[in-house]
Each structure stands twice: as structure tokens, then as C-alpha cells.
PDB file of C-alpha atoms in Angstrom:
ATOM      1  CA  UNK A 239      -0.767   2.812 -16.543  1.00 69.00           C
ATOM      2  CA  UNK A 240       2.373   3.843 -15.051  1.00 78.00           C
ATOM      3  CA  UNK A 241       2.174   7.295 -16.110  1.00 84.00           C
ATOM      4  CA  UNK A 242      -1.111   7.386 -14.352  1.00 83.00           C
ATOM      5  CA  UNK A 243       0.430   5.885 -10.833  1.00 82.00           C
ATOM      6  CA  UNK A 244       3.509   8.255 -11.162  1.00 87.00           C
ATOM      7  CA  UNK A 245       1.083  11.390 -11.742  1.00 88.00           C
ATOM      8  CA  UNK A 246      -0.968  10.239  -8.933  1.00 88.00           C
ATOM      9  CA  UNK A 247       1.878   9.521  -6.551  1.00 88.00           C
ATOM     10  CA  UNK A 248       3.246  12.822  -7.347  1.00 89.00           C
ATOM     11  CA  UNK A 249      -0.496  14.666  -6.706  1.00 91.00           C
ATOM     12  CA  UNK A 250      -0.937  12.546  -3.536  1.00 89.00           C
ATOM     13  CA  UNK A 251       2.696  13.495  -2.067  1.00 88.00           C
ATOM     14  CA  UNK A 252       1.457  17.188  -2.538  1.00 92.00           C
ATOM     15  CA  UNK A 253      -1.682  16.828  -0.608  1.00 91.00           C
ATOM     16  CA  UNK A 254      -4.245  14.300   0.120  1.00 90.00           C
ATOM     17  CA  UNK A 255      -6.499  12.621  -3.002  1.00 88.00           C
ATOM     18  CA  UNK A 256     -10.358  11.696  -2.501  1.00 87.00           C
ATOM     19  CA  UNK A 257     -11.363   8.321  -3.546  1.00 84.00           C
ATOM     20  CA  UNK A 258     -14.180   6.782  -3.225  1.00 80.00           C
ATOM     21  CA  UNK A 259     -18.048   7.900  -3.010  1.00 81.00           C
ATOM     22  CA  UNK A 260     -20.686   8.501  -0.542  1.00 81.00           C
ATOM     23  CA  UNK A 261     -20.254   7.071   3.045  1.00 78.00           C
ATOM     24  CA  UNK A 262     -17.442   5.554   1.240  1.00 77.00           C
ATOM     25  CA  UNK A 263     -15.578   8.576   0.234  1.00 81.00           C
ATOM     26  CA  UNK A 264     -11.592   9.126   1.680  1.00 82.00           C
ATOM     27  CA  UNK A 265      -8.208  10.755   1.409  1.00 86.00           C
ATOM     28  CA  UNK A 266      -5.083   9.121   0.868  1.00 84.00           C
ATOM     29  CA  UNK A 267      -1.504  10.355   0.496  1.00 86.00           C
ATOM     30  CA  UNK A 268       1.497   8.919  -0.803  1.00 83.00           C
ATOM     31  CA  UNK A 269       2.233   6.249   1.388  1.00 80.00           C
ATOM     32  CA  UNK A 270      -1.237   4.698   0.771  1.00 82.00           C
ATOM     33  CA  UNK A 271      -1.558   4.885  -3.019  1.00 83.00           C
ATOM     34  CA  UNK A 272       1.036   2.262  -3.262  1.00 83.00           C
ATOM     35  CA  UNK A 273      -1.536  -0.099  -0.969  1.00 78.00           C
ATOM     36  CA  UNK A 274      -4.188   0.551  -3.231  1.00 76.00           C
ATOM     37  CA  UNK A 275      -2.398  -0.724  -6.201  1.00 77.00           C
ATOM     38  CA  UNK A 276      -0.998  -3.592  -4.099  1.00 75.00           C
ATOM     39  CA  UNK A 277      -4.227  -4.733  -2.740  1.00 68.00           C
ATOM     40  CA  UNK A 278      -5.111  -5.564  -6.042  1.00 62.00           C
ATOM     41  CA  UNK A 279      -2.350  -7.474  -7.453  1.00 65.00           C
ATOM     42  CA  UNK A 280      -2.524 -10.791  -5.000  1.00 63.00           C
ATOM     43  CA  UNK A 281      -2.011 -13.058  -7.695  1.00 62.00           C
ATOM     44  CA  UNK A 282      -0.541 -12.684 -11.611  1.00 69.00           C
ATOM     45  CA  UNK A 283      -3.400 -13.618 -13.744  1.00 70.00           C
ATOM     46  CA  UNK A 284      -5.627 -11.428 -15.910  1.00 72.00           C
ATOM     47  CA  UNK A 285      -8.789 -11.074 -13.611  1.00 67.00           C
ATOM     48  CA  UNK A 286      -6.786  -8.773 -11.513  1.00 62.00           C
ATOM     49  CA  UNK A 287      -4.505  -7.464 -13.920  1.00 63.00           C
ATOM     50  CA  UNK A 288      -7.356  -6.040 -15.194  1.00 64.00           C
ATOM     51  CA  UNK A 289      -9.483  -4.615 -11.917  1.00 59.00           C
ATOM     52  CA  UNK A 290      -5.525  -3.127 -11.315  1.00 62.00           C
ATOM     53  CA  UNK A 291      -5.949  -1.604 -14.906  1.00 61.00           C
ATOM     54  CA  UNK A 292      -9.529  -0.079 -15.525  1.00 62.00           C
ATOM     55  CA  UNK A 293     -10.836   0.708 -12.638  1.00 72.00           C
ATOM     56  CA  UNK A 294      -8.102   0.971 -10.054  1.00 74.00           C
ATOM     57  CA  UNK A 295      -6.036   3.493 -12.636  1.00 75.00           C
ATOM     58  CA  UNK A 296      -9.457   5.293 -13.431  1.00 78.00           C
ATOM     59  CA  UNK A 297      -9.894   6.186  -9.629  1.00 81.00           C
ATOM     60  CA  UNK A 298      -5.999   6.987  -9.527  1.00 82.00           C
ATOM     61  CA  UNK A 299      -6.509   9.181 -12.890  1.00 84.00           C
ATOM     62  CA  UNK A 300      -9.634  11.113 -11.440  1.00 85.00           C
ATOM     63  CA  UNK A 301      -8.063  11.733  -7.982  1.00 87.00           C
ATOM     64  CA  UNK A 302      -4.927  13.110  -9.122  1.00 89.00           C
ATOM     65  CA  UNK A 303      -6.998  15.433 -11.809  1.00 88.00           C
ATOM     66  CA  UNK A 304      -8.954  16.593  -9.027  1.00 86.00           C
ATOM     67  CA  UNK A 305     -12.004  15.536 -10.911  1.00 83.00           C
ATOM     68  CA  UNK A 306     -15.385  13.986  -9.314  1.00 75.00           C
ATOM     69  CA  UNK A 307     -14.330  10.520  -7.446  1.00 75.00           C
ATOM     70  CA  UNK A 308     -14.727   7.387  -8.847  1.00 73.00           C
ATOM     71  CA  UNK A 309     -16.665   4.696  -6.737  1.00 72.00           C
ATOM     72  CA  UNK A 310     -13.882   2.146  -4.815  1.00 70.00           C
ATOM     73  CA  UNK A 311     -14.469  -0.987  -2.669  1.00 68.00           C
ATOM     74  CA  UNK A 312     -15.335  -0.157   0.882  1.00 62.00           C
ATOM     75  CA  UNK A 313     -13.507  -3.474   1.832  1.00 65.00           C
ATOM     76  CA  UNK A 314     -10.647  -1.797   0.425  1.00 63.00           C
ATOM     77  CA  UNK A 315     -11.109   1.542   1.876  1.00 64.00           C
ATOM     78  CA  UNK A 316     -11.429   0.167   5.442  1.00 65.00           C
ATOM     79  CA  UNK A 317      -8.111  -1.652   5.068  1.00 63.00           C
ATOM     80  CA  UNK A 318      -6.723   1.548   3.829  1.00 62.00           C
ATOM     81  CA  UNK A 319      -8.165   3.867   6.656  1.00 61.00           C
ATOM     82  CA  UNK A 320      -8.563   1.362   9.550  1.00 61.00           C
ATOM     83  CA  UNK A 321      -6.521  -1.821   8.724  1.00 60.00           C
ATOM     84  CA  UNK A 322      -9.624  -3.714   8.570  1.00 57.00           C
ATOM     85  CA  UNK A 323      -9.438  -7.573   8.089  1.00 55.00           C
ATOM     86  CA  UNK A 324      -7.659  -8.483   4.641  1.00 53.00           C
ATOM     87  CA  UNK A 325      -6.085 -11.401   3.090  1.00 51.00           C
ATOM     88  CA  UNK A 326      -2.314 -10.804   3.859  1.00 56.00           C
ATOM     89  CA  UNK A 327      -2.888 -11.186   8.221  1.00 58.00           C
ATOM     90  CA  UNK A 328      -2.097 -14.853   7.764  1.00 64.00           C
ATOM     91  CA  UNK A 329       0.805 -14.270   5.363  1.00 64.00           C
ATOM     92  CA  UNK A 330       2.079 -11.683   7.543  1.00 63.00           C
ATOM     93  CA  UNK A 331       2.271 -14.387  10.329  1.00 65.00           C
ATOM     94  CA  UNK A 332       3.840 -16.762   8.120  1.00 67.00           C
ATOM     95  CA  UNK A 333       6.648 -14.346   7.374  1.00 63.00           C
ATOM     96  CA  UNK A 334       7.205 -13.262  11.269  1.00 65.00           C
ATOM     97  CA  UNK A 335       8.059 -17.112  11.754  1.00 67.00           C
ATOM     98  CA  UNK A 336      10.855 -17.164   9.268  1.00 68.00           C
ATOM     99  CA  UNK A 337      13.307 -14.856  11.165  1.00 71.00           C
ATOM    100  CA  UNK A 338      13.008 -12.305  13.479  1.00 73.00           C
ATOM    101  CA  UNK A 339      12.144  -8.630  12.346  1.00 80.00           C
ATOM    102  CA  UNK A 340      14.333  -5.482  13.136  1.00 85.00           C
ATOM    103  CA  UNK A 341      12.121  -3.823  16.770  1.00 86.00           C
ATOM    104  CA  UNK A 342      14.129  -0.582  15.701  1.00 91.00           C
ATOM    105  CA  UNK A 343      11.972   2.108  13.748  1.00 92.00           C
ATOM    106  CA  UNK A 344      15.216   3.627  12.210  1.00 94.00           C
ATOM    107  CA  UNK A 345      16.192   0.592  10.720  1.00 93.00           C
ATOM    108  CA  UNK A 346      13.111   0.629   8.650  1.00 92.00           C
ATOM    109  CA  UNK A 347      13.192   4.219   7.908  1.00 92.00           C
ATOM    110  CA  UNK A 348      17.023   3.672   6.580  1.00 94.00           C
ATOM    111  CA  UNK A 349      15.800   0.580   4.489  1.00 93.00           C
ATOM    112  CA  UNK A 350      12.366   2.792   3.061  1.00 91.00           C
ATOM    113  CA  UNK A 351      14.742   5.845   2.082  1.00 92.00           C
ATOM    114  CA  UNK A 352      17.591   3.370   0.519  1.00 93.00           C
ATOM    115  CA  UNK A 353      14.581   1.609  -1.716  1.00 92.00           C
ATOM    116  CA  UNK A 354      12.945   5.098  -3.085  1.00 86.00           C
ATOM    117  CA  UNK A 355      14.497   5.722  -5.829  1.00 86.00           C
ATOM    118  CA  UNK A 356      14.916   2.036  -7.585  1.00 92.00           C
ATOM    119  CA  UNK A 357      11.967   1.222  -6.953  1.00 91.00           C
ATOM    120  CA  UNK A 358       9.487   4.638  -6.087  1.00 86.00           C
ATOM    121  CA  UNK A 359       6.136   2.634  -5.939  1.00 85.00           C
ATOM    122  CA  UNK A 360       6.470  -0.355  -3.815  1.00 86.00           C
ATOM    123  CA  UNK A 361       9.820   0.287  -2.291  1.00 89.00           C
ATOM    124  CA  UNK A 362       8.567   2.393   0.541  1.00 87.00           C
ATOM    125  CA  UNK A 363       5.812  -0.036   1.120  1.00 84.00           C
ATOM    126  CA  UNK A 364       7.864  -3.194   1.352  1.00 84.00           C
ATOM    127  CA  UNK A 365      10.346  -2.052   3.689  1.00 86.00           C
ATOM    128  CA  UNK A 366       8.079  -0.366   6.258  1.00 85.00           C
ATOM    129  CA  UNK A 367       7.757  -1.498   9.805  1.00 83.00           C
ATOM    130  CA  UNK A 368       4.859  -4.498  10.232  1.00 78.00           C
ATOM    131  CA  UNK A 369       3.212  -5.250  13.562  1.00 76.00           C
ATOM    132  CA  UNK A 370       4.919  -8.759  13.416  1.00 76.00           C
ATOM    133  CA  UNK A 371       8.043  -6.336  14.434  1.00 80.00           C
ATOM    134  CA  UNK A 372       6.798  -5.534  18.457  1.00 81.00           C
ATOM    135  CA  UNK A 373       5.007  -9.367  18.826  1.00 77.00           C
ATOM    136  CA  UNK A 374       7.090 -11.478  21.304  1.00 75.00           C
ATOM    137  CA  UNK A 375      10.229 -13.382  19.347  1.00 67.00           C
ATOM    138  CA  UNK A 376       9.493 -16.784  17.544  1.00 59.00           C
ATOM    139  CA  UNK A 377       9.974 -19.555  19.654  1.00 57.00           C
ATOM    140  CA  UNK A 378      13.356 -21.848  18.681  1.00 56.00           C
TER     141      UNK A 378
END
């Protein structure tokens, strides 16, 4: 499994990878393969350790070969492409009432380039800039 995320994230960082089928079909780069893998990893228990496994790494394997796409949710392609309702909105909120987030961009971009290289796949991801960074400070 990881050899198949690190050859994809490599392929994707060299130009985009099509996923998905039909209507359904897209092209995602480096800095959404790592929200693929995290969509589907929401809780740690062996339904979606496995959907993360098989299929998920399939469509990752296929893409980065170049080969015929693989068939992918379109719930998960529209959160991908669009930012389309998914379960994390509410956590996101949740968060954004703990503290209040950096409104720079450069701090984020200083935190995303200091996690790459101990942790490649997720760093990035974790680290970026959320919208909960430009909504109006938490009240006391």
C-alpha cells in the first residue's frame, strides 16, 4: 500500500492523474491525492481500512500507471473538485472554536514546507490554510 501512494504521489506531482469514469471522470495532482486517501480513513476500524486498501489503492495504482481509470465515488469526487458537502464541515467548526487560526497565508505555507519531509503524505494536507482561517474571531 504505501509503495502504491508514494508511486502515485510521485506520478501526480509530475502531472495530473485521471480517476474516476464516465461523467464521473477527473484529474488530480499532488495536493489532492492525499484527500483521497484521507476521505477514507474517518474512523480506525476494518470496514474502511479496507475500502482505503482495495479499491482506493487500485484507483491510485491504475492512475499513476496511466492505465484505464478505475470507477470512484462521485460523492468523493465532488468534494475533491468542488468542496461539495462532506462529513468534516462540522468538525472543522468545532476546531475554529478552540483557538484562533493564523489569517496569514505564509504562515501556513512555512508550516506545509516544515511538515514535507517527516511526514510527505498528510503533512501538506494538515497544515494548509482552512476557511475557518478568514471567518470573524470566536467570541470570548
Amino acid at each position: 500500500m504505501l509503495t502504491t501512494v508514494d508511486r502515485a504521489l510521485k506520478a501526480s506531482a509530475s502531472g495530473p492523474l485521471t480517476v474516476g469514469t464516465g461523467s464521473d471522470t477527473c484529474r488530480i495532482d499532488d495536493s489532492q491525492v492525499s484527500v483521497l486517501l484521507y476521505s477514507s480513513i474517518g474512523e480506525d476500524t476494518d470496514p474502511p481500512r479496507a475500502f482505503l486498501a482495495v479499491p482506493r489503492a487500485a484507483v491510485l495504482s491504475r492512475a499513476a500507471r496511466g492505465t484505464a481509470p478505475t470507477p470512484l465515488s462521485p460523492a468523493t469526487l465532488r468534494h475533491l473538485l468542488h468542496g461539495a458537502a462532506e462529513p468534516s464541515g462540522v468538525q472543522a467548526a468545532v476546531l475554529r472554536g478552540d483557538v484562533a487560526a493564523p489569517r496569514d497565508p505564509e504562515a501556513y505555507w512555512r508550516d506545509i514546507e516544515r511538515s514535507r519531509a517527516a511526514h510527505p503524505v498528510f503533512g501538506p494536507m494538515t497544515n494548509n490554510i482552512a476557511p475557518y482561517a478568514f471567518w470573524d474571531r470566536p467570541p470570548p
